[in-house]
Coordinates of C-alpha atoms in Angstrom, one line a residue:
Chain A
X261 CA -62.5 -138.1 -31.1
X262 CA -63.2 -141.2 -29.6
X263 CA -66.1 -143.6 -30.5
X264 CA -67.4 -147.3 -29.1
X265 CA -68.4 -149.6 -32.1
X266 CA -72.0 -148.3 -31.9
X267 CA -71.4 -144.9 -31.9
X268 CA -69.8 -145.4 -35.3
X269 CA -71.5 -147.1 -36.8
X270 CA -74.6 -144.8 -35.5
X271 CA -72.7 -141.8 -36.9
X272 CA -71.5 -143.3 -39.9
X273 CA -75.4 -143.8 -41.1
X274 CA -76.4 -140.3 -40.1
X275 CA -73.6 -138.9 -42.2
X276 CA -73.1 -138.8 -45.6
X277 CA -70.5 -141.7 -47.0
X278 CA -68.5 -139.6 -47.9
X279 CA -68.2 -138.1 -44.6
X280 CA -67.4 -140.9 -42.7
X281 CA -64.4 -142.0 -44.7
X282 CA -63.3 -138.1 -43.8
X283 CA -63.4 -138.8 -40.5
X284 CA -61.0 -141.7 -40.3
X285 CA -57.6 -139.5 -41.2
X286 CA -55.8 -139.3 -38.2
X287 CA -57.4 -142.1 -36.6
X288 CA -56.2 -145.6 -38.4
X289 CA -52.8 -145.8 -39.8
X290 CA -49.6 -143.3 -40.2
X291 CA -50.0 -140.4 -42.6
X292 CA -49.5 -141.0 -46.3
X293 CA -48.0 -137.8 -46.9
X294 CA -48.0 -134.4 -46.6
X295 CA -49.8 -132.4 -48.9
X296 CA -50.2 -128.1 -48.5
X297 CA -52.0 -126.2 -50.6
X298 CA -52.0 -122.8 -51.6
X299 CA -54.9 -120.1 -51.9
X300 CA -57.9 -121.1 -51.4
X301 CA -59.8 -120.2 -54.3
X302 CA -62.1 -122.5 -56.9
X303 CA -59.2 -124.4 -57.5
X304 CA -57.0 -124.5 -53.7
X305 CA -60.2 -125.3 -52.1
X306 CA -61.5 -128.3 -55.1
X307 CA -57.5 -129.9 -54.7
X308 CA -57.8 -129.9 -50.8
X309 CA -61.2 -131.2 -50.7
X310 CA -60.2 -134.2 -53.1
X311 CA -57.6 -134.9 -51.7
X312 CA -58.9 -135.2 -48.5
X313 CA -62.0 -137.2 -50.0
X314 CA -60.0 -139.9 -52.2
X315 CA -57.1 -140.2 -49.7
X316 CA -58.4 -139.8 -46.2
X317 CA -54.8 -140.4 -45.1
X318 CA -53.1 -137.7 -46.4
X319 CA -52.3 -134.8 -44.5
X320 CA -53.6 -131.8 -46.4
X321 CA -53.3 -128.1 -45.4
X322 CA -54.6 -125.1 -46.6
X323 CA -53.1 -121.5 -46.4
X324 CA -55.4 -118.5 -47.6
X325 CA -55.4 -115.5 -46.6
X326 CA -59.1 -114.3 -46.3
X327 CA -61.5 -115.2 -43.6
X328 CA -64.1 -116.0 -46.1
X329 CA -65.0 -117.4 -50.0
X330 CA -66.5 -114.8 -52.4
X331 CA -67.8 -116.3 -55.5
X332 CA -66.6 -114.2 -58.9
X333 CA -69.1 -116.3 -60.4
X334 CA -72.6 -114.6 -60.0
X335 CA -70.7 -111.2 -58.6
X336 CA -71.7 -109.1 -61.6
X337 CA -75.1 -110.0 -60.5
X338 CA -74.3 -107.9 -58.0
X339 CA -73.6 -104.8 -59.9
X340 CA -76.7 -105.0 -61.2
X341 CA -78.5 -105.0 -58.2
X342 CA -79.8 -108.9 -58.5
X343 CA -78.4 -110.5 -55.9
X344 CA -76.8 -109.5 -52.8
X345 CA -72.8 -110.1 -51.6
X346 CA -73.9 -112.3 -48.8
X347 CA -75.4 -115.0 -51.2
X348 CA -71.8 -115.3 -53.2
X349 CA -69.9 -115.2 -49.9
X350 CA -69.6 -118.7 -47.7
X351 CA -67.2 -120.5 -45.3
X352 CA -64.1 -122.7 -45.0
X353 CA -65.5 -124.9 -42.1
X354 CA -66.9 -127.3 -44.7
X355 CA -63.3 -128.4 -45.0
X356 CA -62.0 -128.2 -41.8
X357 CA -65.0 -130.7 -40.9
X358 CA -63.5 -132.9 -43.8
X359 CA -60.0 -132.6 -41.9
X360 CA -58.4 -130.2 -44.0
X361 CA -56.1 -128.0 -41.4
X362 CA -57.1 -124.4 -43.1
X363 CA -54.3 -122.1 -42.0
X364 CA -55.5 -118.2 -42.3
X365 CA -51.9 -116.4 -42.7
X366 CA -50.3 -115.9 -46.4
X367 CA -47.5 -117.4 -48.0
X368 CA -44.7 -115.4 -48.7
X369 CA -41.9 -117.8 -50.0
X370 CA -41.5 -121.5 -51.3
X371 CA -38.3 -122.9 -50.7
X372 CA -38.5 -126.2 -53.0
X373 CA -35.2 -127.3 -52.4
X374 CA -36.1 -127.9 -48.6
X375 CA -39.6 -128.6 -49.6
X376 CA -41.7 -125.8 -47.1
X377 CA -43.6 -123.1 -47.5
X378 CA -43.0 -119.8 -45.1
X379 CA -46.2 -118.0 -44.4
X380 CA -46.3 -113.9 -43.0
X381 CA -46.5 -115.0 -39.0
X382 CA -43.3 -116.5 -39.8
X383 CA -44.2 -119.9 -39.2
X384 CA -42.9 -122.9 -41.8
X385 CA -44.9 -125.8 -43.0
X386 CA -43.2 -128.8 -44.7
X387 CA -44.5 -130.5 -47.6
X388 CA -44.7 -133.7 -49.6
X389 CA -45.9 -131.9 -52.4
X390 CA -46.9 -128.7 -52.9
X391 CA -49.9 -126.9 -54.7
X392 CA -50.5 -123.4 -55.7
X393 CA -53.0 -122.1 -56.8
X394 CA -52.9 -118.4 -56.4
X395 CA -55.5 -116.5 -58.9
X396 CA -54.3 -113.5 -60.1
X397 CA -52.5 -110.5 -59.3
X398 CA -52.9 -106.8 -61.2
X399 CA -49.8 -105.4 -63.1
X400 CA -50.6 -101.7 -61.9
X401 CA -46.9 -100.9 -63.2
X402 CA -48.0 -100.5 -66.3
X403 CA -51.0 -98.3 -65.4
X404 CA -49.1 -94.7 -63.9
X405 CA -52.1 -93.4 -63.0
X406 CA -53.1 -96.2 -60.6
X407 CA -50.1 -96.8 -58.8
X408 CA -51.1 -95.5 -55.7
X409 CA -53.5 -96.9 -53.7
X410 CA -55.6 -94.1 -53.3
X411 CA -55.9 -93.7 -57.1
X412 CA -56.9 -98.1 -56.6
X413 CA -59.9 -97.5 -54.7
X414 CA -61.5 -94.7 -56.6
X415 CA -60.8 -96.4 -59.7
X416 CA -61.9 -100.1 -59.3
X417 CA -61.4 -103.3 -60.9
X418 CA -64.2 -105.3 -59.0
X419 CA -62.2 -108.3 -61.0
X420 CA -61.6 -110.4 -57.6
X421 CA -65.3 -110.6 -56.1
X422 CA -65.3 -109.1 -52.4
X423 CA -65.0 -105.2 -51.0
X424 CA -64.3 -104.0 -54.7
X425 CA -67.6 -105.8 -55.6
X426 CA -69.2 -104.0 -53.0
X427 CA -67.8 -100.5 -53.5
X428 CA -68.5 -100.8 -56.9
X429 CA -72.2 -101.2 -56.8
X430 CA -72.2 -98.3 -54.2
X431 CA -70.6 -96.5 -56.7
X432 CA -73.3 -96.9 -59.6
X433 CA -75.9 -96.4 -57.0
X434 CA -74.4 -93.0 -55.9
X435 CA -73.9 -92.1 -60.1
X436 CA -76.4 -89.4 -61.5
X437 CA -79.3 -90.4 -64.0
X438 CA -77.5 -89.5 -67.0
X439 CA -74.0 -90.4 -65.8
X440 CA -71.9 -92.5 -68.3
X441 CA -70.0 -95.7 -67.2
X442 CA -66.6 -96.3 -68.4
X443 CA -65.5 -99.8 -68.2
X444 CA -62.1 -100.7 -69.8
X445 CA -61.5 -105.0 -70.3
X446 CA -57.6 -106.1 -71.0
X447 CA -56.2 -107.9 -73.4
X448 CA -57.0 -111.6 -73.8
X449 CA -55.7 -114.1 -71.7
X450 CA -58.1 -112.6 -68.3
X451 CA -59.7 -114.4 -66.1
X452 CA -63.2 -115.5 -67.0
X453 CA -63.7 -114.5 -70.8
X454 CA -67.6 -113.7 -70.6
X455 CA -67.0 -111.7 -67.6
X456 CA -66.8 -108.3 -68.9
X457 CA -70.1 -108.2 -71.3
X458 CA -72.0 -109.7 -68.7
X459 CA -70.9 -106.8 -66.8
X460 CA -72.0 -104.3 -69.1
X461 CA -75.6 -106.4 -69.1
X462 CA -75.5 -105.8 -65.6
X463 CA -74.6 -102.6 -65.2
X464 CA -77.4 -101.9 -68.2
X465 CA -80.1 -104.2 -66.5
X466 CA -79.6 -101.7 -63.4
X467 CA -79.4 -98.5 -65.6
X468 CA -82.7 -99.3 -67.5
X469 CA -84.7 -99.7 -64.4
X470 CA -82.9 -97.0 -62.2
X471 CA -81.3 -94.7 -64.4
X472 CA -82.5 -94.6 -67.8
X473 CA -80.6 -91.8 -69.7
X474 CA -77.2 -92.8 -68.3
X475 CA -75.2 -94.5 -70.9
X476 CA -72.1 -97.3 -70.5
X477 CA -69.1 -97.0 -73.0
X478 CA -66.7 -100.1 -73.3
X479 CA -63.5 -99.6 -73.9
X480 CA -62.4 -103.2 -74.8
X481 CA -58.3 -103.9 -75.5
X482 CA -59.4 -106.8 -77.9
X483 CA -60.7 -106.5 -81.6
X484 CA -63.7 -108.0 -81.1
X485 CA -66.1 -108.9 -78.1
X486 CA -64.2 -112.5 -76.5
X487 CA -66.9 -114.5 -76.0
X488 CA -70.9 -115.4 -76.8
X489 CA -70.2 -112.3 -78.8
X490 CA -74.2 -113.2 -81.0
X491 CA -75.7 -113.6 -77.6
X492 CA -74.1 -110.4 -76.2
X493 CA -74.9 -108.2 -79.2
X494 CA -78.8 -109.7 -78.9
X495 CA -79.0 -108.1 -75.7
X496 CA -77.1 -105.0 -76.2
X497 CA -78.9 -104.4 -79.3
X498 CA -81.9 -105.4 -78.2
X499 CA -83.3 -104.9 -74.8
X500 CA -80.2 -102.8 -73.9
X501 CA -80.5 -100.5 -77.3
X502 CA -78.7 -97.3 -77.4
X503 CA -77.2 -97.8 -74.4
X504 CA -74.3 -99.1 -74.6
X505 CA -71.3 -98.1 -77.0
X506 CA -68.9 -100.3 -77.3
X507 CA -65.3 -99.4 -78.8
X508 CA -63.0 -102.7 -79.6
X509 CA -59.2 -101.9 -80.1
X510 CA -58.9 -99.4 -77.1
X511 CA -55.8 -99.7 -75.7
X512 CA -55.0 -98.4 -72.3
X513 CA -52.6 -96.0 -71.6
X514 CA -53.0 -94.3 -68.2
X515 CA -56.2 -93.0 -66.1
X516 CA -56.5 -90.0 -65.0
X517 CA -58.6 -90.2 -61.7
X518 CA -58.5 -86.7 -60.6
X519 CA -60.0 -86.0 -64.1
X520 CA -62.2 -89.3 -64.2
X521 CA -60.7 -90.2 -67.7
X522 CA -59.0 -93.2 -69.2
X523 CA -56.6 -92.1 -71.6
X524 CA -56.3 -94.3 -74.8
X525 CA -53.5 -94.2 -77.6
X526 CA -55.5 -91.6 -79.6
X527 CA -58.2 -90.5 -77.0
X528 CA -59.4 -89.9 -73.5
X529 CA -62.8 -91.1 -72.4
X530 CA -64.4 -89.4 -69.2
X531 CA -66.8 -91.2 -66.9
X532 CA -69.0 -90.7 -63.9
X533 CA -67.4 -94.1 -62.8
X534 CA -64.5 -95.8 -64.3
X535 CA -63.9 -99.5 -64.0
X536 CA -60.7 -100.4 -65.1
X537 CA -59.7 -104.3 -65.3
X538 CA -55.9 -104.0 -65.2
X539 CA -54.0 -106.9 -67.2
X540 CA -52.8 -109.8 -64.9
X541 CA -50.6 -112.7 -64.5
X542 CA -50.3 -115.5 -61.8
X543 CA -50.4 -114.1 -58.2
X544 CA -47.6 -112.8 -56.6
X545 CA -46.6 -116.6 -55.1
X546 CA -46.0 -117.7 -58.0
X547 CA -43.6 -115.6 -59.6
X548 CA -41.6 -115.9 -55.6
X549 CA -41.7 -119.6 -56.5
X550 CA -39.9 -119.5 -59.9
X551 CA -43.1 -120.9 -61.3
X552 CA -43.7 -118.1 -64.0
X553 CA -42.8 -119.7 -67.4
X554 CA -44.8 -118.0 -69.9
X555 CA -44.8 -113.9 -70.8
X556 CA -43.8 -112.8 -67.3
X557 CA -47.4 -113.8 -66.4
X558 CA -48.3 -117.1 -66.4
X559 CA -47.3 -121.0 -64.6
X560 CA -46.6 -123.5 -67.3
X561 CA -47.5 -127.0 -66.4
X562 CA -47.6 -130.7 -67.3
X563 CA -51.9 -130.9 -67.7
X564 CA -51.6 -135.0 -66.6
X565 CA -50.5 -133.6 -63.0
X566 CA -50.9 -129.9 -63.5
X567 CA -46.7 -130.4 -61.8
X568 CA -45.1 -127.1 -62.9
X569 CA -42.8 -127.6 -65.7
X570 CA -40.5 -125.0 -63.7
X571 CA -40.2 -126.5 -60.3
X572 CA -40.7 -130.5 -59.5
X573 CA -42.8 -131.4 -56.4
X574 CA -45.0 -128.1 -57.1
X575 CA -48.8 -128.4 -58.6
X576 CA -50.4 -125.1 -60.1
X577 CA -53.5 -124.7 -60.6
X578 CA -56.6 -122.4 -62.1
X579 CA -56.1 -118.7 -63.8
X580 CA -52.1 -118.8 -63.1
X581 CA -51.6 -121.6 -65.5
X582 CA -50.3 -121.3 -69.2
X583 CA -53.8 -121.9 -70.8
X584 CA -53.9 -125.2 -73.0
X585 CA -55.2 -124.4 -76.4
X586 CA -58.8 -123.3 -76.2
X587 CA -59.0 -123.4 -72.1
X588 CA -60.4 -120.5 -70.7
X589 CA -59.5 -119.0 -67.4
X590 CA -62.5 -119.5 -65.2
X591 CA -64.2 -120.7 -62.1
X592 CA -65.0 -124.4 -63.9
X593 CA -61.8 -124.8 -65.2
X594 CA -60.2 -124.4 -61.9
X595 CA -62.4 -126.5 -60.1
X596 CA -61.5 -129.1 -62.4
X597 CA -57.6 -128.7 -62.5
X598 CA -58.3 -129.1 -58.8
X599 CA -59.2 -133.1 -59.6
X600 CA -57.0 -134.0 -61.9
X601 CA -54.4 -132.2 -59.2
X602 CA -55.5 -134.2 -56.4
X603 CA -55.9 -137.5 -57.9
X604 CA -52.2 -137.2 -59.5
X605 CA -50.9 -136.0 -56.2
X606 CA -52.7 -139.3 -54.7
X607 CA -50.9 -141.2 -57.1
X608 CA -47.6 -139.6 -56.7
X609 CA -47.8 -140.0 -53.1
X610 CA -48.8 -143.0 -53.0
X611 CA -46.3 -144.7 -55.9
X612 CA -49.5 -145.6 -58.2
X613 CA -49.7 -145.0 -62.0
X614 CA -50.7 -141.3 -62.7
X615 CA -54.2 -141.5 -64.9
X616 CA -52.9 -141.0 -68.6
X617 CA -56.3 -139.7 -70.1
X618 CA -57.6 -137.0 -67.9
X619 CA -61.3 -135.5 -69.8
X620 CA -62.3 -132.0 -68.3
X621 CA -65.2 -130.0 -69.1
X622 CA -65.7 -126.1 -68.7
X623 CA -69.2 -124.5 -68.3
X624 CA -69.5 -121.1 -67.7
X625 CA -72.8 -119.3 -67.8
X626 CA -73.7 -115.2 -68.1
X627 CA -76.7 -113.7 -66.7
X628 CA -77.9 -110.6 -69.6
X629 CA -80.3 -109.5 -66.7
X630 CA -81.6 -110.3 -63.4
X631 CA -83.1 -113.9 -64.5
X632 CA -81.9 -114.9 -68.0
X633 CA -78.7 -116.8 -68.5
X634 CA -77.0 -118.3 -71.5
X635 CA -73.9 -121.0 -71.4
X636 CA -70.3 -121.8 -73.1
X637 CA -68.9 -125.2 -72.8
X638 CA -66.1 -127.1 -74.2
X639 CA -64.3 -130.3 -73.3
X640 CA -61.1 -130.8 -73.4
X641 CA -59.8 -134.6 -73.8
X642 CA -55.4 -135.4 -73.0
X643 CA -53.8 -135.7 -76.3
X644 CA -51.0 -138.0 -76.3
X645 CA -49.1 -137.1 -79.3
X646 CA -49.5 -133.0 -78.1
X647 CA -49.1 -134.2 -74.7
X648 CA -51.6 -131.4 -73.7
X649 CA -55.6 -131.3 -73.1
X650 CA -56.9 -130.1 -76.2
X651 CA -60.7 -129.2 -76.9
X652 CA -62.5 -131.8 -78.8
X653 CA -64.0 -131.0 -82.3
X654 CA -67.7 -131.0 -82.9
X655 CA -68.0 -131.1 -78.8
X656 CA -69.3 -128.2 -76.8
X657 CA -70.6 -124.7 -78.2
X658 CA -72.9 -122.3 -76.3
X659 CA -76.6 -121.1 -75.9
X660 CA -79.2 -120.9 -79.2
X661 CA -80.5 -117.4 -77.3
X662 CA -80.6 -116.7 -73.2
X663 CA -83.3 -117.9 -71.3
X664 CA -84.9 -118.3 -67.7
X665 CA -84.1 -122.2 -68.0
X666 CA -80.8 -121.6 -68.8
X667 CA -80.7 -118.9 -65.7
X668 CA -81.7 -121.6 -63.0
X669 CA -79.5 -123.6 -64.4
X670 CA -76.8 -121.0 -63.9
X671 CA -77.6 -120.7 -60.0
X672 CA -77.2 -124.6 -59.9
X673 CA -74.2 -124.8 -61.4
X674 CA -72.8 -122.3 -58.5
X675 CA -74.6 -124.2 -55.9
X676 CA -73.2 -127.4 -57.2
X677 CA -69.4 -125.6 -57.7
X678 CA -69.5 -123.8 -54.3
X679 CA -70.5 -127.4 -53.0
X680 CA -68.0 -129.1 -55.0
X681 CA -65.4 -127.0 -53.9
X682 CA -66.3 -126.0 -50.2
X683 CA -68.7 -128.3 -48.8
Chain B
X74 CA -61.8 -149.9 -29.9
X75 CA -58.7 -151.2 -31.3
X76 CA -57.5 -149.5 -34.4
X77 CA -56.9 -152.5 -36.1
X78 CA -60.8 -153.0 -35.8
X79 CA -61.7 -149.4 -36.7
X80 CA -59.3 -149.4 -39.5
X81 CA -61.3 -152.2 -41.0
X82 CA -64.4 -149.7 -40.8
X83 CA -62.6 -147.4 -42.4
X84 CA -62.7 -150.0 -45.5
X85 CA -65.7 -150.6 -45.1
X86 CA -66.9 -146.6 -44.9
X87 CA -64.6 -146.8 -48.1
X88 CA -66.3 -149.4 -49.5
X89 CA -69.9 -147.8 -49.2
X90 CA -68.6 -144.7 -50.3
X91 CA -68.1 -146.3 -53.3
X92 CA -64.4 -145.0 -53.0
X93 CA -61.4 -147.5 -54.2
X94 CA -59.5 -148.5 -51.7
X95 CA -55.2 -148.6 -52.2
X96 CA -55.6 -152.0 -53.8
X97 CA -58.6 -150.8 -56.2
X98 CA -57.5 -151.0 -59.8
X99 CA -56.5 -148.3 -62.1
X100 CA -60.1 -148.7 -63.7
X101 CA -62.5 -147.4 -60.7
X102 CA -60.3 -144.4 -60.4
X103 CA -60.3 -144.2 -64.0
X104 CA -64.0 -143.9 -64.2
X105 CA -64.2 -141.3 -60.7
X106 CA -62.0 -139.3 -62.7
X107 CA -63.9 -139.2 -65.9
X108 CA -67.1 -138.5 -63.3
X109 CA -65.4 -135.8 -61.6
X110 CA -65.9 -133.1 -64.7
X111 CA -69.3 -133.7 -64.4
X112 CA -69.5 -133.2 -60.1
X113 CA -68.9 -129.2 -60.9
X114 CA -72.4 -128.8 -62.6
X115 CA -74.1 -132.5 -60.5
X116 CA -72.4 -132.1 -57.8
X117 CA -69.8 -134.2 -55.8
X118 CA -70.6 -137.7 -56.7
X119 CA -73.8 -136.7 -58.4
X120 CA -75.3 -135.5 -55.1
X121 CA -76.9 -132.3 -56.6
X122 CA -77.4 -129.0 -54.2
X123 CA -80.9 -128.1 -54.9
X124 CA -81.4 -131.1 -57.5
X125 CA -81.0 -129.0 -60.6
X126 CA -78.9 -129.7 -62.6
X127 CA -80.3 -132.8 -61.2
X128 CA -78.9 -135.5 -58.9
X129 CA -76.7 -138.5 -60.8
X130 CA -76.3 -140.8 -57.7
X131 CA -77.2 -144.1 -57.7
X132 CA -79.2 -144.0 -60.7
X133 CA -79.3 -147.1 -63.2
X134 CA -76.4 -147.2 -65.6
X135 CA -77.9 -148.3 -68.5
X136 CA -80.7 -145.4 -68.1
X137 CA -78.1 -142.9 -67.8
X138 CA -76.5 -143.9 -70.6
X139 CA -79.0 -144.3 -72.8
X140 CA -79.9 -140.7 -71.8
X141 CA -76.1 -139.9 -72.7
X142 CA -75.9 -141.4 -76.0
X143 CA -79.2 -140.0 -76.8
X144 CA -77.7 -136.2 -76.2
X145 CA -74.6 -137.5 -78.0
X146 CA -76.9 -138.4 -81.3
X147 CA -79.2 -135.5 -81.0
X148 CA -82.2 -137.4 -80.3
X149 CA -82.7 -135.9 -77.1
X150 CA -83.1 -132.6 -76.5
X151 CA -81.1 -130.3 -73.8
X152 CA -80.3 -126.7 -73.5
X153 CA -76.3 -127.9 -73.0
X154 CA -76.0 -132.2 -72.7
X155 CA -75.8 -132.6 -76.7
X156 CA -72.7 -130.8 -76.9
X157 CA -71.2 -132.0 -73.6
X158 CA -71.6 -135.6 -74.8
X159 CA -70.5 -135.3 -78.3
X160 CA -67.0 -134.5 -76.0
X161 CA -66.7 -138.5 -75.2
X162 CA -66.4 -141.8 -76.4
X163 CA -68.8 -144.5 -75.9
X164 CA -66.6 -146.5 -73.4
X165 CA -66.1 -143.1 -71.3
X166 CA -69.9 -142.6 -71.2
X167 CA -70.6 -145.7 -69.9
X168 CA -67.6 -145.6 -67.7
X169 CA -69.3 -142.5 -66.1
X170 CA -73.0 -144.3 -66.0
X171 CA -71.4 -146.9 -64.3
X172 CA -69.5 -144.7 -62.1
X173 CA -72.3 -142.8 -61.1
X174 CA -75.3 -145.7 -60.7
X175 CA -72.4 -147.0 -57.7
X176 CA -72.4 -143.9 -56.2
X177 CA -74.8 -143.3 -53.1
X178 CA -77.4 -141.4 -53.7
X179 CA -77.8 -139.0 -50.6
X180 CA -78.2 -135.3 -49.3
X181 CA -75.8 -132.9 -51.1
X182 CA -73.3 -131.3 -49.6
X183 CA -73.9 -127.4 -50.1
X184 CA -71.3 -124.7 -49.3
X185 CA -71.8 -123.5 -45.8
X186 CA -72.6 -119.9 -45.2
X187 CA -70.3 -117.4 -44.4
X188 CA -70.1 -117.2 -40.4
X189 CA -68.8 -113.5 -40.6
X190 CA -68.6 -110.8 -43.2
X191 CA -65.5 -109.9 -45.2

């Protein structure tokens, strides 16, 4: 790209600011280092972006595997029939426009020692520093039943937004008036606590309108509902009543999909249509990496650089991390391991101080039915003496009841984090 | 154009941008940090996608942190702010007002659409 005086100056005013000082990578002086980053989820996608936005002359690239972002945030909406998959589903060209090189391949091996990651085409990319922030991956081994992956896509988990989403939803449509909904939620730490009782308002919201005698039984690994458990039980015991039975302390043991059951310790519950969130750790990556310090499952890392306790020069970010107390696995907690990622790796790279009080915030909202939403947040402030963030006291909480405010303010907040992290 | 010369517009795009430079002090970045939590709900730089939550850009510093401290104390009513700003101190509130009333107020910079299906 080539521009006279004029010309940039003309473009510089018809972009935005921040847009401009995107465009001078490559152009002005040598790179500043190399930076690739992996998955491009809430958090991959944040880390690139800001690194790419507060240090235009670092070389940043981005390996995911899909062709496009699906939003887990707002997918139960589709469940119930209130939204469509194309609104939760955008693009990566927002970052390549910002000069992030986004690679579709996969990575299948980090080699830290030699500082490159290879990807499945066989092609190596060297690195400066490394960040990974795969998601999650199912542990089907502990689910006989599901091993195949026939047995997979009758039995769903819909628990990474995209085709199982989709099938999903065609499932409930295709499910007899009178039909009963088995949905089983593993044991905490998952990804995105609310998730699986705004499900079941979802799947009721539809139900109600669609198929009222059909019932949904939850079949939850954890003694009590996780989260907003008063403004869950408002709706299921309110505009949801009768509906839903929900059964706390269900272990799994196997599903039986020929005979549409999931067999507990003590019991076997048959369905119409089982939903089956398997438990999970860090994706695959990660555990190829030597990342996995924590229960077989999860990355620990140092929260003032989210660097991996495990392996130096490699970030981790989002649901594969070791939770710090009180952090949730979600969507806004990604998002912003992504910044306090990218402005450490800035530092790093760059031989500046590393910022010693990082201050995050999570905000999560659930939708009870096609317009009504209601909100957790906490902050988490770095404590020195802990050396870990830790949520502060008296700070955050959630909604007084759900409400249509609180439900436009949900589709802002994913307009804002889809921006935030994509555009 | 030489690159010396476009390198200098670079600082100055910087500049406007209201990013710090490599000889900015820790505290900007200190306060773009702080600011950053609040980008995932404001969006980036407080350029909001569809204004709501609303837009934080360029607004004055003392009125946003007035409006701050007065979610922190309770005397102002929100469905969410009063327990968000009970999170911070004084100095990181006004940190983040000041941070914000230097940014650029401008369009916002939405997700783009999916260009083909999954």
């Amino acid at each position: 790209m080539r521009f006279s005086r004029r010309e940039f100056v003309k473009w510089m005013a018809a972009s935005t600011g921040v847009a401009a000082v995107a465009g001078c990578a490559g152009m002005g002086g040598p790179s500043a280092g190399r930076v690739v980053v992996i998955g491009g989820g809430f958090g991959g996608a944040t880390a690139s972006r800001y690194v790419k936005l507060w240090a235009p002359d670092i070389d940043v690239t981005m390996v995911e595997r899909g062709d496009v972002f699906v939003s887990c945030p707002i997918s139960n909406l589709v469940l119930g029939g209130n939204t469509q998959i194309g609104n939760i589903t955008m693009g990566y060209d927002g970052l390549s426009s910002r000069g992030v090189n986004v690679v579709r391949d996969e990575a299948v091996a980090v080699d830290a020692g030699a500082r490159q990651v290879r990807l499945a085409s066989g092609k190596t990319l060297p690195y400066d520093r490394l960040i990974v922030s795969p998601g999650i991956d199912f542990m089907y081994d502990s689910i006989p039943g599901l091993k195949s992956v026939d047995a997979q896509n009758r039995v769903l988990h819909a628990w990474k937004a995209g085709p199982q989403t989709v099938a999903l939803r065609k499932q409930l449509e295709a499910m007899r008036d009178g039909g009963v909904f088995v949905f089983h939620v593993p044991m905490s730490p998952y990804r995105c606590p609310p998730g699986p009782y705004e499900r079941v308002c979802q799947v009721a919201d539809y139900f109600k309108k669609a198929k009222p005698k059909s019932k949904i039984i939850v079949l939850d690994t954890n003694p009590d509902i996780v989260s907003k458990k008063g403004l869950f039980l408002a709706a299921w015991n309110g505009m949801y009543k009768g509906m839903i039975d929900y059964r706390p302390n269900s272990e799994l043991q196997d599903v039986d999909v020929k005979g549409m059951a999931v067999k507990l310790t003590f019991d076997s519950v048959k369905g119409d249509v089982l939903n089956v969130v398997p438990p999970h750790g860090a994706g695959t990556i990660a555990r190829q990496a030597g990342l996995i310090t924590a229960n077989q499952r999860w990355c620990g890392i140092d929260w003032l650089t989210c660097e991996s306790v495990a392996v130096k020069g490699v970030h981790v970010l989002g649901d594969a991390t070791l939770s710090a107390p009180g952090m949730p696995k979600s969507a806004s907690m990604a998002n912003q391991h992504g910044k306090i990622c990218a402005a450490a790796v800035i530092a790093l790279l760059k031989g500046e101080a590393v910022h010693s009080e990082p201050a995050i915030m999570n905000t999560c909202y659930s939708f009870v039915d096609g317009r009504s939403a209601m909100h957790v947040t906490s902050i988490h402030q770095f404590d020195k003496g802990k050396k870990t963030l830790v949520p502060v006291k008296g700070a955050g909480g959630v909604s007084k009841a759900s409400s249509e405010i609180e439900g436009a303010y949900a589709w802002g907040w994913a307009r804002n984090i889809w921006g935030d992290a994509l555009g | 154009m030489k690159p010396t010369t476009f390198r200098a517009s670079c600082a100055a795009a910087l500049l406007a941008a209201g990013f710090a430079g490599g000889a900015a002090a820790q505290e900007p970045v200190y306060a773009r940090n702080l600011a950053s939590a609040c980008f995932t709900c404001h969006g980036t730089d407080g350029r909001s996608v569809g204004g709501v939550p609303p837009a934080l850009a360029g607004r004055n510093k003392a009125e946003l942190l007035e409006i701050m401290k007065g979610f922190k104390s309770g005397t102002r009513p929100a469905t969410l702010m009063h327990q968000q700003a009970k999170g911070y101190s004084d100095q990181q509130l006004e940190a983040i007002a000041g941070y914000f009333a230097g940014a650029k107020a401008g369009p916002a910079a939405a997700a783009p659409a999916a260009r083909v299906n999954f």
